[in-house]
Short mmCIF file of C-alpha atoms in Angstrom, two decimals:
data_model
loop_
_atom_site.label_atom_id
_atom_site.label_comp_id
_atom_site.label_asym_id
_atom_site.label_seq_id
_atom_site.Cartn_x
_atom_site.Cartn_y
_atom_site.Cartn_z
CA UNK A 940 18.20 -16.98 6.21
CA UNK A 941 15.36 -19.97 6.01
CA UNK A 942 15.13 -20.15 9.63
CA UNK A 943 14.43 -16.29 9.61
CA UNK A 944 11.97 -16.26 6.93
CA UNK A 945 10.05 -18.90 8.41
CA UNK A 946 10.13 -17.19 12.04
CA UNK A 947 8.68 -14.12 10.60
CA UNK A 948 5.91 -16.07 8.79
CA UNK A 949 5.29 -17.78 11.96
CA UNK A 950 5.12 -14.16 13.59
CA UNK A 951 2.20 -13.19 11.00
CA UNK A 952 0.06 -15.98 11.79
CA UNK A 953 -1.35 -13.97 15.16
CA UNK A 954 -1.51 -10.30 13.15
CA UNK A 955 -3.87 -12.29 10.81
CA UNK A 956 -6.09 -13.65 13.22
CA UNK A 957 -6.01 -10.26 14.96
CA UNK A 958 -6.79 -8.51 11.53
CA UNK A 959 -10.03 -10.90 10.69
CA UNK A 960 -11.49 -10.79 14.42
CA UNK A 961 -11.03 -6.81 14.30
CA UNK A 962 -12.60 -6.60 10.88
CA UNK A 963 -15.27 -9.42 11.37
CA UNK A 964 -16.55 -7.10 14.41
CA UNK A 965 -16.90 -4.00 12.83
CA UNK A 966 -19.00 -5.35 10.27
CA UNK A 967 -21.00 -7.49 12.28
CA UNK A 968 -22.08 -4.00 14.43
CA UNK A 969 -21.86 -2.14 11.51
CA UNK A 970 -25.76 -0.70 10.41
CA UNK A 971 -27.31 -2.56 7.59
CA UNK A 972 -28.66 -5.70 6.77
CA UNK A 973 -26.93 -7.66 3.67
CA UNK A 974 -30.20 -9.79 2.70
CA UNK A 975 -32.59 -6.39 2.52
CA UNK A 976 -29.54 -4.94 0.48
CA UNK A 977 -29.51 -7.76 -1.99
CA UNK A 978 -33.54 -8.46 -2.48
CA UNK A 979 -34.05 -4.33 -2.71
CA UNK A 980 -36.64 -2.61 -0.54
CA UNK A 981 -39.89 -4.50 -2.51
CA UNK A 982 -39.03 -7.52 -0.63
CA UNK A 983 -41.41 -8.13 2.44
CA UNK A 984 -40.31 -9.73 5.60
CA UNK A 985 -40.39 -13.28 5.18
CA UNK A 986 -38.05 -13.38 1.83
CA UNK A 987 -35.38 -11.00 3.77
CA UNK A 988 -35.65 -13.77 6.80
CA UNK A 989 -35.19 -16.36 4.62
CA UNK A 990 -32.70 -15.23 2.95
CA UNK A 991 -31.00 -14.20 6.30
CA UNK A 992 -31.37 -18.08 7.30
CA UNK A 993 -29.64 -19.29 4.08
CA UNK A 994 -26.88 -16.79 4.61
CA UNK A 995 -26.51 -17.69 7.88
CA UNK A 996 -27.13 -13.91 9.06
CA UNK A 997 -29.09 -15.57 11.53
CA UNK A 998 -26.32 -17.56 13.79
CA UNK A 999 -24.50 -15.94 16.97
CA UNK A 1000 -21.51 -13.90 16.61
CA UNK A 1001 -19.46 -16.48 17.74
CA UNK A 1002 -20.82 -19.23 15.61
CA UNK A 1003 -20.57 -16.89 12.35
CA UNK A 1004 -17.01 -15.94 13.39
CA UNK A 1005 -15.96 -20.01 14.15
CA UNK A 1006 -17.65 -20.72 10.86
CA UNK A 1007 -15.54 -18.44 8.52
CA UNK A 1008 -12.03 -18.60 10.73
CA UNK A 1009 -12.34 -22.98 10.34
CA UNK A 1010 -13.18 -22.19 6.60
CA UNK A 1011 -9.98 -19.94 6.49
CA UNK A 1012 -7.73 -22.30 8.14
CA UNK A 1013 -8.71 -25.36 7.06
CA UNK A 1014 -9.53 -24.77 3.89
CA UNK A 1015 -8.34 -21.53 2.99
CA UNK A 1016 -11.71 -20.45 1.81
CA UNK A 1017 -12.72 -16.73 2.22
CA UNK A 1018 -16.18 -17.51 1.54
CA UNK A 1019 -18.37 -16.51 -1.15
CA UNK A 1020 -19.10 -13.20 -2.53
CA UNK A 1021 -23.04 -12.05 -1.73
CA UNK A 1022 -23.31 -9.85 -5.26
CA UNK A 1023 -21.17 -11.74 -7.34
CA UNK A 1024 -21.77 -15.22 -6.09
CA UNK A 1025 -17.86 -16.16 -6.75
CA UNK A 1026 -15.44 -16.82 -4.15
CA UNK A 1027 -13.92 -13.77 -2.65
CA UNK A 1028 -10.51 -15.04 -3.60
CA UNK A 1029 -11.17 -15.04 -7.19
CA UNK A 1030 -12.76 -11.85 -6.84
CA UNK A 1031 -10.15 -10.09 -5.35
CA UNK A 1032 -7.53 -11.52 -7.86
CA UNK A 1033 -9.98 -10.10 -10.66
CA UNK A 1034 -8.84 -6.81 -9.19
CA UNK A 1035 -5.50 -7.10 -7.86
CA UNK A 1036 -3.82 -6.72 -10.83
CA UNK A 1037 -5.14 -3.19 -11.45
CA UNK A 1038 -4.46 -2.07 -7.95
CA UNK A 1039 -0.20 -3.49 -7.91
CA UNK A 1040 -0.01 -1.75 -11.49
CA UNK A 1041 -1.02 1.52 -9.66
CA UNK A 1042 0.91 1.25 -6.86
CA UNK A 1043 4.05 -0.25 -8.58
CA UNK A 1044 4.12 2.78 -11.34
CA UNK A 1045 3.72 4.99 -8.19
CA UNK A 1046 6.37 3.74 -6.29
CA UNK A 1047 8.64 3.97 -9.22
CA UNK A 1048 7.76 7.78 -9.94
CA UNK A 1049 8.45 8.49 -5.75
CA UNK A 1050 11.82 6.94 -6.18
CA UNK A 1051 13.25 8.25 -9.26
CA UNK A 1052 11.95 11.47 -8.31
CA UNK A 1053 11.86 11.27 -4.80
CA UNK A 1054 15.72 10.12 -4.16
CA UNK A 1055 17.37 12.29 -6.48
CA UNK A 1056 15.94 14.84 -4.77
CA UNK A 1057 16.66 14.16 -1.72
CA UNK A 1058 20.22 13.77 -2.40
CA UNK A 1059 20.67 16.78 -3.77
CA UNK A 1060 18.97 18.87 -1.03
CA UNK A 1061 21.42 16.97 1.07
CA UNK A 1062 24.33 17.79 -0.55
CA UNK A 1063 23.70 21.91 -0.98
CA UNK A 1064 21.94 22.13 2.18
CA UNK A 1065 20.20 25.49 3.20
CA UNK A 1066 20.62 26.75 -0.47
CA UNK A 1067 17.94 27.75 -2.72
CA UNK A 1068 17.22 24.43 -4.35
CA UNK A 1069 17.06 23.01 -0.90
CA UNK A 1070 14.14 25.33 0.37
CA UNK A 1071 12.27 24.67 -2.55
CA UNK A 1072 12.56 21.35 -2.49
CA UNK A 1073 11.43 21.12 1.28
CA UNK A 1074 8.36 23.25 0.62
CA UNK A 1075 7.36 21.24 -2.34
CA UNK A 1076 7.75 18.39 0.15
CA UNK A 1077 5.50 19.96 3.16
CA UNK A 1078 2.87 20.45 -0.29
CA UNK A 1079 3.17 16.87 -1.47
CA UNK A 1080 2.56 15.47 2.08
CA UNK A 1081 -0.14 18.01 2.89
CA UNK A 1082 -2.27 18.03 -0.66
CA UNK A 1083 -5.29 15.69 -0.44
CA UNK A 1084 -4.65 12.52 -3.16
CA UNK A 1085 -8.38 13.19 -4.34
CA UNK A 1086 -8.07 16.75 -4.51
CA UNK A 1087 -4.43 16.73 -6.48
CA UNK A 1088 -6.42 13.69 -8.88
CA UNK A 1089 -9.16 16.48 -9.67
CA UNK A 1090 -6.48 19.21 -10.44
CA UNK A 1091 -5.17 16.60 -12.94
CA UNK A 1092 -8.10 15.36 -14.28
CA UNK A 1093 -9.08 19.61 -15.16
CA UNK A 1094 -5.53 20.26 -16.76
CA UNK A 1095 -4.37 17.10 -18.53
CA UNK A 1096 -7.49 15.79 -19.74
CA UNK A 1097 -10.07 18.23 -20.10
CA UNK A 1098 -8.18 20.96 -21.11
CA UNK A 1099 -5.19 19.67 -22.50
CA UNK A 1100 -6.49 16.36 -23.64
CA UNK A 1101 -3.31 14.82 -23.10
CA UNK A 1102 -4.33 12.04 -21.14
CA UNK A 1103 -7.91 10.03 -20.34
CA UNK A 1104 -9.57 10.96 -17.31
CA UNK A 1105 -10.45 7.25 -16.60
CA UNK A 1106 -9.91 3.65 -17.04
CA UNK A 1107 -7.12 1.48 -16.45
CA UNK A 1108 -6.50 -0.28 -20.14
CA UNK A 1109 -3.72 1.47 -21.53
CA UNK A 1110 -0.21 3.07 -20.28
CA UNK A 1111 -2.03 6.27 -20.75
CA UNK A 1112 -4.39 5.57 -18.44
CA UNK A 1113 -2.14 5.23 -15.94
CA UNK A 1114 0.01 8.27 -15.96
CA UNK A 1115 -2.58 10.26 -14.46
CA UNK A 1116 -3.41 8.22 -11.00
CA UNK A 1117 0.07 6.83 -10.54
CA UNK A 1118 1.28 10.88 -10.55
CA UNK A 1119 -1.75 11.63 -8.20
CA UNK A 1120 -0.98 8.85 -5.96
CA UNK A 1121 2.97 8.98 -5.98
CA UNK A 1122 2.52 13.25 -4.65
CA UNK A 1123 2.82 11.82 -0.82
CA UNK A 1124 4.82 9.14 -1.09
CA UNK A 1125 7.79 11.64 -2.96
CA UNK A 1126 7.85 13.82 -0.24
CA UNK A 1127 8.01 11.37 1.92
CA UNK A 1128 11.01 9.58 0.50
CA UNK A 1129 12.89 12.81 -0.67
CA UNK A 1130 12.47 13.86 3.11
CA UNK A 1131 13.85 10.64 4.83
CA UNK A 1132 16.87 10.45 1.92
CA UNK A 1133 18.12 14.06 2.92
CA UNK A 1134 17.63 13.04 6.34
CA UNK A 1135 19.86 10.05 5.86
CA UNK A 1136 22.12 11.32 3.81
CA UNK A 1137 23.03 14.84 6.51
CA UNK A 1138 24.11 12.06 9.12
CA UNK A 1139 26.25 9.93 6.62
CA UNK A 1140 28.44 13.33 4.93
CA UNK A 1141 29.40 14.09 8.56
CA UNK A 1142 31.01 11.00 8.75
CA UNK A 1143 35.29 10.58 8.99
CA UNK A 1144 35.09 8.62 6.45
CA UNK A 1145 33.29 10.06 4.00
CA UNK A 1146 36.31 13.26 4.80
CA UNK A 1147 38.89 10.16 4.03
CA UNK A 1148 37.29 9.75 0.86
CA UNK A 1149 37.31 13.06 -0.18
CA UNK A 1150 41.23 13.34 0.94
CA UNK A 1151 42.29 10.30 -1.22
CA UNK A 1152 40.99 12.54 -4.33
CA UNK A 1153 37.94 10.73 -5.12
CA UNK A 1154 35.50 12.77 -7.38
CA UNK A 1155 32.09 14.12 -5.96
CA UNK A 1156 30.42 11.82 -7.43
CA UNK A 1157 32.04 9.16 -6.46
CA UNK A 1158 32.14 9.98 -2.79
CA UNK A 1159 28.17 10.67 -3.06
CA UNK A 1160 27.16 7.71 -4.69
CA UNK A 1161 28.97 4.97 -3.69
CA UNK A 1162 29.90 6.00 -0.37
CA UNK A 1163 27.70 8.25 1.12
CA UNK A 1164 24.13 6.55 -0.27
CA UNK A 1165 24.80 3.13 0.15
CA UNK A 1166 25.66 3.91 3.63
CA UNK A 1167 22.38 5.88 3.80
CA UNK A 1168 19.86 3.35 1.76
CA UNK A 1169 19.11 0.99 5.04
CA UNK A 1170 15.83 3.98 6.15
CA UNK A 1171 15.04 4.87 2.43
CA UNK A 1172 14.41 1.31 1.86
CA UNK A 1173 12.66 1.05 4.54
CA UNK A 1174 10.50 3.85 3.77
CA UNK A 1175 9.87 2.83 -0.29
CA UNK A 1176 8.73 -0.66 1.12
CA UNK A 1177 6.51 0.90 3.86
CA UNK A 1178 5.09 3.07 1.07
CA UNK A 1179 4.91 -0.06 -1.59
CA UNK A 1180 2.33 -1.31 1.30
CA UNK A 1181 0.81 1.76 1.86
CA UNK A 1182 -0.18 2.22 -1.46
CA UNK A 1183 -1.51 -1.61 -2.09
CA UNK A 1184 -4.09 -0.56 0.29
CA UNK A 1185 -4.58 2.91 0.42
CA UNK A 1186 -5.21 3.74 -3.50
CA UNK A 1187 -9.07 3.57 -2.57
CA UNK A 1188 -9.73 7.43 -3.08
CA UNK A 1189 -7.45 7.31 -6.45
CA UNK A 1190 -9.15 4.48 -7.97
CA UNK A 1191 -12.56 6.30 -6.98
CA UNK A 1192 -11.29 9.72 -8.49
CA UNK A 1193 -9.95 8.16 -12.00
CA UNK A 1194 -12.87 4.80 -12.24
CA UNK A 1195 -10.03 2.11 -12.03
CA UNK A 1196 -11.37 -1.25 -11.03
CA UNK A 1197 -8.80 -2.42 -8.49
CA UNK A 1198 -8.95 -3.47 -4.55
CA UNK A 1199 -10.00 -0.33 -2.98
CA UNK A 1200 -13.27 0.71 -5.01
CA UNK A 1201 -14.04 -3.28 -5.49
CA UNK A 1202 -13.84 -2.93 -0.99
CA UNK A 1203 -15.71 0.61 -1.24
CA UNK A 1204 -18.42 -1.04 -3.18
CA UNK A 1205 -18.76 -3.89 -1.54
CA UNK A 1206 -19.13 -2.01 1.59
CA UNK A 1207 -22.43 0.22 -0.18
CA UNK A 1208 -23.52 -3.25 -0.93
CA UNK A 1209 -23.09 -4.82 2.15
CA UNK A 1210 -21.16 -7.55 0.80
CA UNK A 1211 -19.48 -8.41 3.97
CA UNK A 1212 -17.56 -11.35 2.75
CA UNK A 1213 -15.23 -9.20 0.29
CA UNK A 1214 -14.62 -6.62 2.34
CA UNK A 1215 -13.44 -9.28 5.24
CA UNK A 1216 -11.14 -10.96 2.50
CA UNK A 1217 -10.13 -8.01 1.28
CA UNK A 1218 -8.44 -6.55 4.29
CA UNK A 1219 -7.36 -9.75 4.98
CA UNK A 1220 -5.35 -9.84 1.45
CA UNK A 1221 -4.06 -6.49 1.91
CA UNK A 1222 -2.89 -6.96 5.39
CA UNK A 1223 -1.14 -10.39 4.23
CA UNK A 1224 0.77 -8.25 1.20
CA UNK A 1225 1.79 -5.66 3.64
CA UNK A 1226 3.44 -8.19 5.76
CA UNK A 1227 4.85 -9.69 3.03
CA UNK A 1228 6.32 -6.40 1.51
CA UNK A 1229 7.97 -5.96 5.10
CA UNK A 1230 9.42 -8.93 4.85
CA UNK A 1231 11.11 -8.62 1.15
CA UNK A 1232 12.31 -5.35 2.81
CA UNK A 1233 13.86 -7.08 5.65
CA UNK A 1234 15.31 -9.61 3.18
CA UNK A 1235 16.86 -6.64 0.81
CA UNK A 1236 18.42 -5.12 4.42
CA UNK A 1237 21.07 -8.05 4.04
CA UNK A 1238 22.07 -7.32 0.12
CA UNK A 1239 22.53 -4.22 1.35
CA UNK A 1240 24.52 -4.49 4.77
CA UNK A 1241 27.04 -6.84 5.53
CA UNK A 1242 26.19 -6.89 9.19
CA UNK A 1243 22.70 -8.06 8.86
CA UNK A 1244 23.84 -10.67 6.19
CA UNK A 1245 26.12 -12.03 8.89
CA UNK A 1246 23.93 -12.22 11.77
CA UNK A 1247 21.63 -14.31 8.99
CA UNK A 1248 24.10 -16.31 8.76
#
């Protein structure tokens, strides 16, 4: 199990590099010069081009690139925000909290909800409950997070008052977004579990089962879904990732200062250094999710716990 773990950390070392020399490209073409963004537009020439020479705005691509990959390696510095004048680490970790909250209580909802339902549309295939639940699905995965987030905003806090339409302080400030944000990844889930679940109660021995008088439930549950968890779990951890990164038009919609909108802003601002560490971060948690979901494949599946072995 060690030798595994430290293979696939190994592995991620060349998707990182591959992550900050993609990203470190786009914003070096990208329009825009950070120094004019930062002194406004009442600064003349020679304070933007001296500013540009402190920065270092004013070295080759290759130099600039050298310069913050040796600072990442060596001393795992991301550099230093331009707005803020903090390290990016520290910056992003000011934010990070918000954005795992969100995506955690999300996840949660899109299992609970998600699995149940996909067991069930499983189990009375072609029936009423089973259409439904397939074209509430095709809704969930089509609706627009930002457009679903507005609907909610209307109903539940406007109208209804039941909820705040922003902020991230309270529980009840989080009902809102996580339900906005969860809509896709439900669908998703409750799609692959009845998926999984058709090919498992075909199986002889989930007949054998039945035929030593085992009740319903039992044969379901402990049978049928266990044998069917190795793609659902696959799928919640792909969507655990998903969401770490891709909460950026939630946490626009409902004001929550988390990864996205700090990435989003920086980007207005030209604050090249966050955005850079802050794809780096997410692309290192995604990896990392993978690999707990690798690791939870042999708790699950004596075969894979073997061939650890």
């Amino acid at each position: 199990m060690l030798r595994y773990i430290i293979k696939r950390i190994l592995l991620l070392i060349p998707v990182l590099i591959g992550v900050t020399l993609i990203t470190f490209t786009l914003l070096y073409i990208t329009p825009g010069d950070p120094a004019r963004a930062l002194l406004g537009p009442s600064a003349n020439t020679e304070q933007v081009e001296q500013l540009r020479e402190e920065m270092g705005l004013n070295d080759p691509y290759i130099v600039r690139y050298g310069n913050f990959l040796s600072n990442l390696v060596l001393h795992q510095d991301m550099g230093r925000s331009y707005r803020a004048k903090q390290p990016v680490f520290s910056v992003i970790m000011s934010a990070f909290p918000a954005t795992l909250k969100l995506a955690a209580l999300a996840v949660a909802i899109a299992v609970v909800i998600g699995i149940p339902l996909g067991i069930i549309s499983a189990v009375k295939q072609y029936s009423v409950f089973d259409n439904v639940a397939l074209i509430l699905g095709l809704i969930g995965i089509s609706m627009p997070v930002f457009w679903l987030g507005m609907l909610l905003i209307l109903q539940f806090a406007a109208r209804l008052h039941w909820f705040p339409s922003a902020g991230f302080s309270t529980f009840k400030h989080m009902v809102l977004p996580a339900v906005a944000l969860s809509a896709q990844s439900i669908a998703v889930i409750m799609r692959m579990t009845r998926s999984s679940m058709l090919e498992v109660i075909r199986q002889d021995y989930i007949r054998t089962a039945r035929a030593k008088g085992q009740t319903e439930a039992k044969v379901i549950v402990r049978h049928a879904l266990r044998n069917a968890l190795m793609p659902i779990i696959t799928t919640v951890g792909l969507q655990f990732g998903a969401l770490l990164g891709g909460a950026v038009l939630t946490e626009a919609v409902f004001s929550i200062p988390g990864v996205g909108r700090l990435m989003v802003d920086s980007i207005k601002m030209k604050d090249f250094p966050v955005v850079q560490g802050g794809v780096l971060f997410i692309a290192v948690a995604f990896s990392l999710v993978n690999l707990i979901v690798d690791l939870l494949y042999a708790s699950v599946n004596p075969k894979i716990r073997s061939q650890y072995r």
